[in-house]
PQR file with spaces between the fields and no chain letter, atoms N, CA, C, O and H, PARSE charges and radii, in Angstrom:
ATOM       1  N    MET     1     218.677  252.364  -15.874 -0.4000 1.5000
ATOM       2  CA   MET     1     217.241  252.440  -15.704 -0.0000 2.0000
ATOM       3  C    MET     1     216.689  253.561  -16.582  0.5500 1.7000
ATOM       4  O    MET     1     217.287  254.632  -16.689 -0.5500 1.4000
ATOM       5  N    THR     2     215.560  253.305  -17.195 -0.4000 1.5000
ATOM       6  CA   THR     2     214.930  254.331  -18.023 -0.0000 2.0000
ATOM       7  C    THR     2     214.139  255.289  -17.142  0.5500 1.7000
ATOM       8  O    THR     2     213.938  255.049  -15.952 -0.5500 1.4000
ATOM       9  H    THR     2     215.074  252.435  -17.108  0.4000 1.0000
ATOM      10  N    ASP     3     213.704  256.359  -17.748 -0.4000 1.5000
ATOM      11  CA   ASP     3     212.902  257.332  -17.004 -0.0000 2.0000
ATOM      12  C    ASP     3     211.605  256.711  -16.499  0.5500 1.7000
ATOM      13  O    ASP     3     211.161  256.993  -15.386 -0.5500 1.4000
ATOM      14  H    ASP     3     213.867  256.554  -18.715  0.4000 1.0000
ATOM      15  N    TYR     4     211.004  255.868  -17.327 -0.4000 1.5000
ATOM      16  CA   TYR     4     209.765  255.210  -16.927 -0.0000 2.0000
ATOM      17  C    TYR     4     209.969  254.350  -15.686  0.5500 1.7000
ATOM      18  O    TYR     4     209.172  254.409  -14.750 -0.5500 1.4000
ATOM      19  H    TYR     4     211.365  255.639  -18.231  0.4000 1.0000
ATOM      20  N    GLU     5     211.010  253.568  -15.677 -0.4000 1.5000
ATOM      21  CA   GLU     5     211.269  252.698  -14.532 -0.0000 2.0000
ATOM      22  C    GLU     5     211.582  253.506  -13.282  0.5500 1.7000
ATOM      23  O    GLU     5     211.180  253.130  -12.181 -0.5500 1.4000
ATOM      24  H    GLU     5     211.657  253.520  -16.437  0.4000 1.0000
ATOM      25  N    THR     6     212.295  254.610  -13.445 -0.4000 1.5000
ATOM      26  CA   THR     6     212.604  255.472  -12.302 -0.0000 2.0000
ATOM      27  C    THR     6     211.333  256.075  -11.724  0.5500 1.7000
ATOM      28  O    THR     6     211.133  256.067  -10.509 -0.5500 1.4000
ATOM      29  H    THR     6     212.622  254.916  -14.340  0.4000 1.0000
ATOM      30  N    LEU     7     210.469  256.603  -12.599 -0.4000 1.5000
ATOM      31  CA   LEU     7     209.211  257.188  -12.126 -0.0000 2.0000
ATOM      32  C    LEU     7     208.293  256.128  -11.534  0.5500 1.7000
ATOM      33  O    LEU     7     207.575  256.391  -10.570 -0.5500 1.4000
ATOM      34  H    LEU     7     210.631  256.610  -13.585  0.4000 1.0000
ATOM      35  N    ARG     8     208.316  254.941  -12.105 -0.4000 1.5000
ATOM      36  CA   ARG     8     207.486  253.847  -11.590 -0.0000 2.0000
ATOM      37  C    ARG     8     207.947  253.443  -10.182  0.5500 1.7000
ATOM      38  O    ARG     8     207.124  253.208   -9.297 -0.5500 1.4000
ATOM      39  H    ARG     8     208.900  254.727  -12.888  0.4000 1.0000
ATOM      40  N    GLN     9     209.249  253.365   -9.986 -0.4000 1.5000
ATOM      41  CA   GLN     9     209.806  253.028   -8.672 -0.0000 2.0000
ATOM      42  C    GLN     9     209.431  254.095   -7.650  0.5500 1.7000
ATOM      43  O    GLN     9     209.064  253.774   -6.519 -0.5500 1.4000
ATOM      44  H    GLN     9     209.918  253.556  -10.704  0.4000 1.0000
ATOM      45  N    PHE    10     209.524  255.360   -8.043 -0.4000 1.5000
ATOM      46  CA   PHE    10     209.175  256.468   -7.148 -0.0000 2.0000
ATOM      47  C    PHE    10     207.695  256.424   -6.778  0.5500 1.7000
ATOM      48  O    PHE    10     207.333  256.597   -5.615 -0.5500 1.4000
ATOM      49  H    PHE    10     209.822  255.621   -8.962  0.4000 1.0000
ATOM      50  N    ALA    11     206.844  256.192   -7.777 -0.4000 1.5000
ATOM      51  CA   ALA    11     205.404  256.151   -7.526 -0.0000 2.0000
ATOM      52  C    ALA    11     205.032  254.954   -6.662  0.5500 1.7000
ATOM      53  O    ALA    11     204.148  255.059   -5.812 -0.5500 1.4000
ATOM      54  H    ALA    11     207.138  256.052   -8.722  0.4000 1.0000
ATOM      55  N    ASP    12     205.687  253.828   -6.866 -0.4000 1.5000
ATOM      56  CA   ASP    12     205.375  252.635   -6.089 -0.0000 2.0000
ATOM      57  C    ASP    12     205.745  252.792   -4.620  0.5500 1.7000
ATOM      58  O    ASP    12     205.043  252.276   -3.750 -0.5500 1.4000
ATOM      59  H    ASP    12     206.405  253.743   -7.557  0.4000 1.0000
ATOM      60  N    SER    13     206.826  253.489   -4.335 -0.4000 1.5000
ATOM      61  CA   SER    13     207.257  253.592   -2.949 -0.0000 2.0000
ATOM      62  C    SER    13     206.701  254.846   -2.267  0.5500 1.7000
ATOM      63  O    SER    13     205.963  254.745   -1.287 -0.5500 1.4000
ATOM      64  H    SER    13     207.396  253.908   -5.042  0.4000 1.0000
ATOM      65  N    TYR    14     207.050  256.011   -2.778 -0.4000 1.5000
ATOM      66  CA   TYR    14     206.641  257.245   -2.118 -0.0000 2.0000
ATOM      67  C    TYR    14     205.194  257.612   -2.413  0.5500 1.7000
ATOM      68  O    TYR    14     204.548  258.266   -1.594 -0.5500 1.4000
ATOM      69  H    TYR    14     207.649  256.094   -3.574  0.4000 1.0000
ATOM      70  N    GLY    15     204.682  257.211   -3.547 -0.4000 1.5000
ATOM      71  CA   GLY    15     203.276  257.461   -3.851 -0.0000 2.0000
ATOM      72  C    GLY    15     202.362  256.714   -2.895  0.5500 1.7000
ATOM      73  O    GLY    15     201.370  257.263   -2.416 -0.5500 1.4000
ATOM      74  H    GLY    15     205.206  256.680   -4.212  0.4000 1.0000
ATOM      75  N    LEU    16     202.695  255.470   -2.621 -0.4000 1.5000
ATOM      76  CA   LEU    16     201.914  254.678   -1.669 -0.0000 2.0000
ATOM      77  C    LEU    16     201.996  255.272   -0.272  0.5500 1.7000
ATOM      78  O    LEU    16     200.991  255.333    0.436 -0.5500 1.4000
ATOM      79  H    LEU    16     203.501  255.024   -3.010  0.4000 1.0000
ATOM      80  N    LEU    17     203.160  255.701    0.121 -0.4000 1.5000
ATOM      81  CA   LEU    17     203.331  256.332    1.428 -0.0000 2.0000
ATOM      82  C    LEU    17     202.514  257.617    1.526  0.5500 1.7000
ATOM      83  O    LEU    17     201.866  257.864    2.542 -0.5500 1.4000
ATOM      84  H    LEU    17     203.976  255.652   -0.455  0.4000 1.0000
ATOM      85  N    ALA    18     202.541  258.431    0.480 -0.4000 1.5000
ATOM      86  CA   ALA    18     201.779  259.680    0.478 -0.0000 2.0000
ATOM      87  C    ALA    18     200.281  259.402    0.565  0.5500 1.7000
ATOM      88  O    ALA    18     199.574  260.078    1.312 -0.5500 1.4000
ATOM      89  H    ALA    18     203.068  258.230   -0.346  0.4000 1.0000
ATOM      90  N    MET    19     199.790  258.425   -0.184 -0.4000 1.5000
ATOM      91  CA   MET    19     198.366  258.093   -0.134 -0.0000 2.0000
ATOM      92  C    MET    19     197.970  257.559    1.237  0.5500 1.7000
ATOM      93  O    MET    19     196.880  257.862    1.722 -0.5500 1.4000
ATOM      94  H    MET    19     200.364  257.876   -0.791  0.4000 1.0000
ATOM      95  N    ALA    20     198.831  256.775    1.866 -0.4000 1.5000
ATOM      96  CA   ALA    20     198.532  256.250    3.200 -0.0000 2.0000
ATOM      97  C    ALA    20     198.465  257.380    4.226  0.5500 1.7000
ATOM      98  O    ALA    20     197.586  257.384    5.088 -0.5500 1.4000
ATOM      99  H    ALA    20     199.717  256.529    1.472  0.4000 1.0000
ATOM     100  N    ILE    21     199.387  258.333    4.136 -0.4000 1.5000
ATOM     101  CA   ILE    21     199.375  259.464    5.068 -0.0000 2.0000
ATOM     102  C    ILE    21     198.125  260.317    4.871  0.5500 1.7000
ATOM     103  O    ILE    21     197.507  260.744    5.847 -0.5500 1.4000
ATOM     104  H    ILE    21     200.100  258.329    3.436  0.4000 1.0000
ATOM     105  N    ILE    22     197.749  260.569    3.622 -0.4000 1.5000
ATOM     106  CA   ILE    22     196.543  261.346    3.350 -0.0000 2.0000
ATOM     107  C    ILE    22     195.312  260.612    3.858  0.5500 1.7000
ATOM     108  O    ILE    22     194.422  261.238    4.434 -0.5500 1.4000
ATOM     109  H    ILE    22     198.251  260.223    2.829  0.4000 1.0000
ATOM     110  N    PHE    23     195.240  259.307    3.659 -0.4000 1.5000
ATOM     111  CA   PHE    23     194.092  258.518    4.115 -0.0000 2.0000
ATOM     112  C    PHE    23     193.955  258.579    5.634  0.5500 1.7000
ATOM     113  O    PHE    23     192.861  258.812    6.149 -0.5500 1.4000
ATOM     114  H    PHE    23     195.963  258.799    3.192  0.4000 1.0000
ATOM     115  N    VAL    24     195.041  258.375    6.343 -0.4000 1.5000
ATOM     116  CA   VAL    24     194.990  258.402    7.807 -0.0000 2.0000
ATOM     117  C    VAL    24     194.630  259.799    8.296  0.5500 1.7000
ATOM     118  O    VAL    24     193.864  259.944    9.248 -0.5500 1.4000
ATOM     119  H    VAL    24     195.930  258.185    5.925  0.4000 1.0000
ATOM     120  N    SER    25     195.173  260.824    7.655 -0.4000 1.5000
ATOM     121  CA   SER    25     194.860  262.201    8.047 -0.0000 2.0000
ATOM     122  C    SER    25     193.381  262.505    7.869  0.5500 1.7000
ATOM     123  O    SER    25     192.765  263.121    8.738 -0.5500 1.4000
ATOM     124  H    SER    25     195.796  260.706    6.881  0.4000 1.0000
ATOM     125  N    LEU    26     192.809  262.079    6.751 -0.4000 1.5000
ATOM     126  CA   LEU    26     191.391  262.331    6.514 -0.0000 2.0000
ATOM     127  C    LEU    26     190.495  261.519    7.443  0.5500 1.7000
ATOM     128  O    LEU    26     189.411  261.973    7.808 -0.5500 1.4000
ATOM     129  H    LEU    26     193.310  261.579    6.045  0.4000 1.0000
ATOM     130  N    CYS    27     190.930  260.339    7.822 -0.4000 1.5000
ATOM     131  CA   CYS    27     190.148  259.539    8.776 -0.0000 2.0000
ATOM     132  C    CYS    27     190.156  260.157   10.169  0.5500 1.7000
ATOM     133  O    CYS    27     189.164  260.063   10.891 -0.5500 1.4000
ATOM     134  H    CYS    27     191.810  259.970    7.525  0.4000 1.0000
ATOM     135  N    LEU    28     191.256  260.785   10.554 -0.4000 1.5000
ATOM     136  CA   LEU    28     191.360  261.368   11.894 -0.0000 2.0000
ATOM     137  C    LEU    28     190.868  262.808   11.955  0.5500 1.7000
ATOM     138  O    LEU    28     190.685  263.339   13.050 -0.5500 1.4000
ATOM     139  H    LEU    28     192.062  260.861    9.967  0.4000 1.0000
ATOM     140  N    TRP    29     190.648  263.459   10.810 -0.4000 1.5000
ATOM     141  CA   TRP    29     190.269  264.870   10.762 -0.0000 2.0000
ATOM     142  C    TRP    29     189.015  265.179   11.597  0.5500 1.7000
ATOM     143  O    TRP    29     189.036  266.178   12.316 -0.5500 1.4000
ATOM     144  H    TRP    29     190.797  263.027    9.920  0.4000 1.0000
ATOM     145  N    PRO    30     187.940  264.408   11.553 -0.5600 1.5000
ATOM     146  CA   PRO    30     186.754  264.744   12.341  0.2800 2.0000
ATOM     147  C    PRO    30     186.959  264.630   13.855  0.5500 1.7000
ATOM     148  O    PRO    30     186.166  265.174   14.623 -0.5500 1.4000
ATOM     149  N    PHE    31     187.996  263.939   14.287 -0.4000 1.5000
ATOM     150  CA   PHE    31     188.208  263.713   15.715 -0.0000 2.0000
ATOM     151  C    PHE    31     189.141  264.730   16.353  0.5500 1.7000
ATOM     152  O    PHE    31     189.490  264.590   17.526 -0.5500 1.4000
ATOM     153  H    PHE    31     188.640  263.497   13.663  0.4000 1.0000
ATOM     154  N    ARG    32     189.555  265.758   15.602 -0.4000 1.5000
ATOM     155  CA   ARG    32     190.430  266.775   16.182 -0.0000 2.0000
ATOM     156  C    ARG    32     189.635  267.596   17.193  0.5500 1.7000
ATOM     157  O    ARG    32     188.419  267.727   17.053 -0.5500 1.4000
ATOM     158  H    ARG    32     189.272  265.872   14.650  0.4000 1.0000
ATOM     159  N    PRO    33     190.296  268.151   18.206 -0.5600 1.5000
ATOM     160  CA   PRO    33     189.582  268.858   19.276  0.2800 2.0000
ATOM     161  C    PRO    33     188.772  270.060   18.791  0.5500 1.7000
ATOM     162  O    PRO    33     187.709  270.332   19.349 -0.5500 1.4000
ATOM     163  N    GLY    34     189.226  270.775   17.790 -0.4000 1.5000
ATOM     164  CA   GLY    34     188.515  271.964   17.326 -0.0000 2.0000
ATOM     165  C    GLY    34     187.252  271.670   16.543  0.5500 1.7000
ATOM     166  O    GLY    34     186.497  272.596   16.246 -0.5500 1.4000
ATOM     167  H    GLY    34     190.089  270.554   17.337  0.4000 1.0000
ATOM     168  N    ALA    35     186.994  270.435   16.201 -0.4000 1.5000
ATOM     169  CA   ALA    35     185.832  270.080   15.389 -0.0000 2.0000
ATOM     170  C    ALA    35     184.641  269.638   16.219  0.5500 1.7000
ATOM     171  O    ALA    35     183.611  269.266   15.656 -0.5500 1.4000
ATOM     172  H    ALA    35     187.607  269.683   16.443  0.4000 1.0000
ATOM     173  N    ARG    36     184.747  269.665   17.521 -0.4000 1.5000
ATOM     174  CA   ARG    36     183.670  269.164   18.370 -0.0000 2.0000
ATOM     175  C    ARG    36     182.360  269.915   18.141  0.5500 1.7000
ATOM     176  O    ARG    36     181.309  269.289   18.007 -0.5500 1.4000
ATOM     177  H    ARG    36     185.584  269.967   17.978  0.4000 1.0000
ATOM     178  N    ASP    37     182.407  271.244   18.093 -0.4000 1.5000
ATOM     179  CA   ASP    37     181.189  272.021   17.902 -0.0000 2.0000
ATOM     180  C    ASP    37     180.576  271.790   16.522  0.5500 1.7000
ATOM     181  O    ASP    37     179.358  271.662   16.400 -0.5500 1.4000
ATOM     182  H    ASP    37     183.262  271.753   18.202  0.4000 1.0000
ATOM     183  N    LYS    38     181.401  271.737   15.495 -0.4000 1.5000
ATOM     184  CA   LYS    38     180.897  271.510   14.142 -0.0000 2.0000
ATOM     185  C    LYS    38     180.287  270.115   14.008  0.5500 1.7000
ATOM     186  O    LYS    38     179.259  269.942   13.353 -0.5500 1.4000
ATOM     187  H    LYS    38     182.390  271.842   15.594  0.4000 1.0000
ATOM     188  N    ASN    39     180.916  269.133   14.624 -0.4000 1.5000
ATOM     189  CA   ASN    39     180.374  267.771   14.572 -0.0000 2.0000
ATOM     190  C    ASN    39     179.048  267.684   15.313  0.5500 1.7000
ATOM     191  O    ASN    39     178.124  267.015   14.850 -0.5500 1.4000
ATOM     192  H    ASN    39     181.751  269.273   15.156  0.4000 1.0000
ATOM     193  N    HIS    40     178.946  268.340   16.441 -0.4000 1.5000
ATOM     194  CA   HIS    40     177.692  268.336   17.205 -0.0000 2.0000
ATOM     195  C    HIS    40     176.585  269.024   16.414  0.5500 1.7000
ATOM     196  O    HIS    40     175.455  268.537   16.376 -0.5500 1.4000
ATOM     197  H    HIS    40     179.696  268.883   16.817  0.4000 1.0000
ATOM     198  N    TYR    41     176.903  270.150   15.785 -0.4000 1.5000
ATOM     199  CA   TYR    41     175.906  270.851   14.969 -0.0000 2.0000
ATOM     200  C    TYR    41     175.444  269.975   13.803  0.5500 1.7000
ATOM     201  O    TYR    41     174.248  269.898   13.521 -0.5500 1.4000
ATOM     202  H    TYR    41     177.821  270.545   15.816  0.4000 1.0000
ATOM     203  N    ALA    42     176.383  269.319   13.130 -0.4000 1.5000
ATOM     204  CA   ALA    42     176.033  268.459   12.005 -0.0000 2.0000
ATOM     205  C    ALA    42     175.165  267.282   12.447  0.5500 1.7000
ATOM     206  O    ALA    42     174.264  266.867   11.718 -0.5500 1.4000
ATOM     207  H    ALA    42     177.355  269.382   13.359  0.4000 1.0000
ATOM     208  N    ALA    43     175.430  266.752   13.623 -0.4000 1.5000
ATOM     209  CA   ALA    43     174.654  265.615   14.116 -0.0000 2.0000
ATOM     210  C    ALA    43     173.246  266.017   14.535  0.5500 1.7000
ATOM     211  O    ALA    43     172.309  265.230   14.401 -0.5500 1.4000
ATOM     212  H    ALA    43     176.161  267.089   14.215  0.4000 1.0000
ATOM     213  N    GLN    44     173.093  267.238   15.040 -0.4000 1.5000
ATOM     214  CA   GLN    44     171.786  267.677   15.542 -0.0000 2.0000
ATOM     215  C    GLN    44     170.979  268.469   14.520  0.5500 1.7000
ATOM     216  O    GLN    44     169.777  268.653   14.713 -0.5500 1.4000
ATOM     217  H    GLN    44     173.855  267.878   15.149  0.4000 1.0000
ATOM     218  N    SER    45     171.595  268.943   13.446 -0.4000 1.5000
ATOM     219  CA   SER    45     170.893  269.806   12.506 -0.0000 2.0000
ATOM     220  C    SER    45     169.742  269.100   11.803  0.5500 1.7000
ATOM     221  O    SER    45     168.761  269.748   11.436 -0.5500 1.4000
ATOM     222  H    SER    45     172.572  268.793   13.290  0.4000 1.0000
ATOM     223  N    ILE    46     169.835  267.811   11.611 -0.4000 1.5000
ATOM     224  CA   ILE    46     168.758  267.086   10.947 -0.0000 2.0000
ATOM     225  C    ILE    46     167.510  267.003   11.836  0.5500 1.7000
ATOM     226  O    ILE    46     166.409  266.787   11.330 -0.5500 1.4000
ATOM     227  H    ILE    46     170.632  267.285   11.910  0.4000 1.0000
ATOM     228  N    LEU    47     167.665  267.168   13.121 -0.4000 1.5000
ATOM     229  CA   LEU    47     166.549  267.051   14.049 -0.0000 2.0000
ATOM     230  C    LEU    47     165.893  268.392   14.368  0.5500 1.7000
ATOM     231  O    LEU    47     164.885  268.421   15.073 -0.5500 1.4000
ATOM     232  H    LEU    47     168.560  267.344   13.532  0.4000 1.0000
ATOM     233  N    GLU    48     166.439  269.505   13.868 -0.4000 1.5000
ATOM     234  CA   GLU    48     165.928  270.821   14.227 -0.0000 2.0000
ATOM     235  C    GLU    48     164.594  271.142   13.575  0.5500 1.7000
ATOM     236  O    GLU    48     163.751  271.782   14.203 -0.5500 1.4000
ATOM     237  H    GLU    48     167.258  269.481   13.295  0.4000 1.0000
ATOM     238  N    ASP    49     164.379  270.722   12.348 -0.4000 1.5000
ATOM     239  CA   ASP    49     163.174  271.092   11.617 -0.0000 2.0000
ATOM     240  C    ASP    49     162.040  270.131   11.954  0.5500 1.7000
ATOM     241  O    ASP    49     162.166  268.925   11.744 -0.5500 1.4000
ATOM     242  H    ASP    49     165.064  270.202   11.838  0.4000 1.0000
ATOM     243  N    ASN    50     160.951  270.649   12.465 -0.4000 1.5000
ATOM     244  CA   ASN    50     159.821  269.824   12.865 -0.0000 2.0000
ATOM     245  C    ASN    50     158.622  270.023   11.938  0.5500 1.7000
ATOM     246  O    ASN    50     157.495  269.725   12.335 -0.5500 1.4000
ATOM     247  H    ASN    50     160.848  271.629   12.635  0.4000 1.0000
ATOM     248  N    ASP    51     158.829  270.514   10.721 -0.4000 1.5000
ATOM     249  CA   ASP    51     157.717  270.785    9.808 -0.0000 2.0000
ATOM     250  C    ASP    51     157.170  269.515    9.161  0.5500 1.7000
ATOM     251  O    ASP    51     156.048  269.525    8.656 -0.5500 1.4000
ATOM     252  H    ASP    51     159.744  270.756   10.398  0.4000 1.0000
ATOM     253  N    ASP    52     157.914  268.456    9.163 -0.4000 1.5000
ATOM     254  CA   ASP    52     157.503  267.187    8.536 -0.0000 2.0000
ATOM     255  C    ASP    52     157.154  267.366    7.067  0.5500 1.7000
ATOM     256  O    ASP    52     156.232  266.719    6.572 -0.5500 1.4000
ATOM     257  H    ASP    52     158.826  268.448    9.573  0.4000 1.0000
ATOM     258  N    GLY    53     157.870  268.226    6.365 -0.4000 1.5000
ATOM     259  CA   GLY    53     157.664  268.418    4.945 -0.0000 2.0000
ATOM     260  C    GLY    53     156.506  269.315    4.589  0.5500 1.7000
ATOM     261  O    GLY    53     156.151  269.402    3.413 -0.5500 1.4000
ATOM     262  H    GLY    53     158.619  268.752    6.767  0.4000 1.0000
ATOM     263  N    GLU    54     155.918  269.964    5.515 -0.4000 1.5000
ATOM     264  CA   GLU    54     154.745  270.833    5.235 -0.0000 2.0000
ATOM     265  C    GLU    54     155.167  272.251    4.991  0.5500 1.7000
ATOM     266  O    GLU    54     154.323  273.112    4.743 -0.5500 1.4000
ATOM     267  H    GLU    54     156.206  269.894    6.470  0.4000 1.0000
């Protein structure tokens, strides 16, 4: 096997696994217990300003 084929095999198997783990981690990141206050602040911050652009 050439170096290209070896690297291609590695990228096809472990690269896909690494991307899947990163994707799942980023999808679950907002639901961790320590993020509750930050998520609540982000959800309510848009409603705090009552100036209506004035």
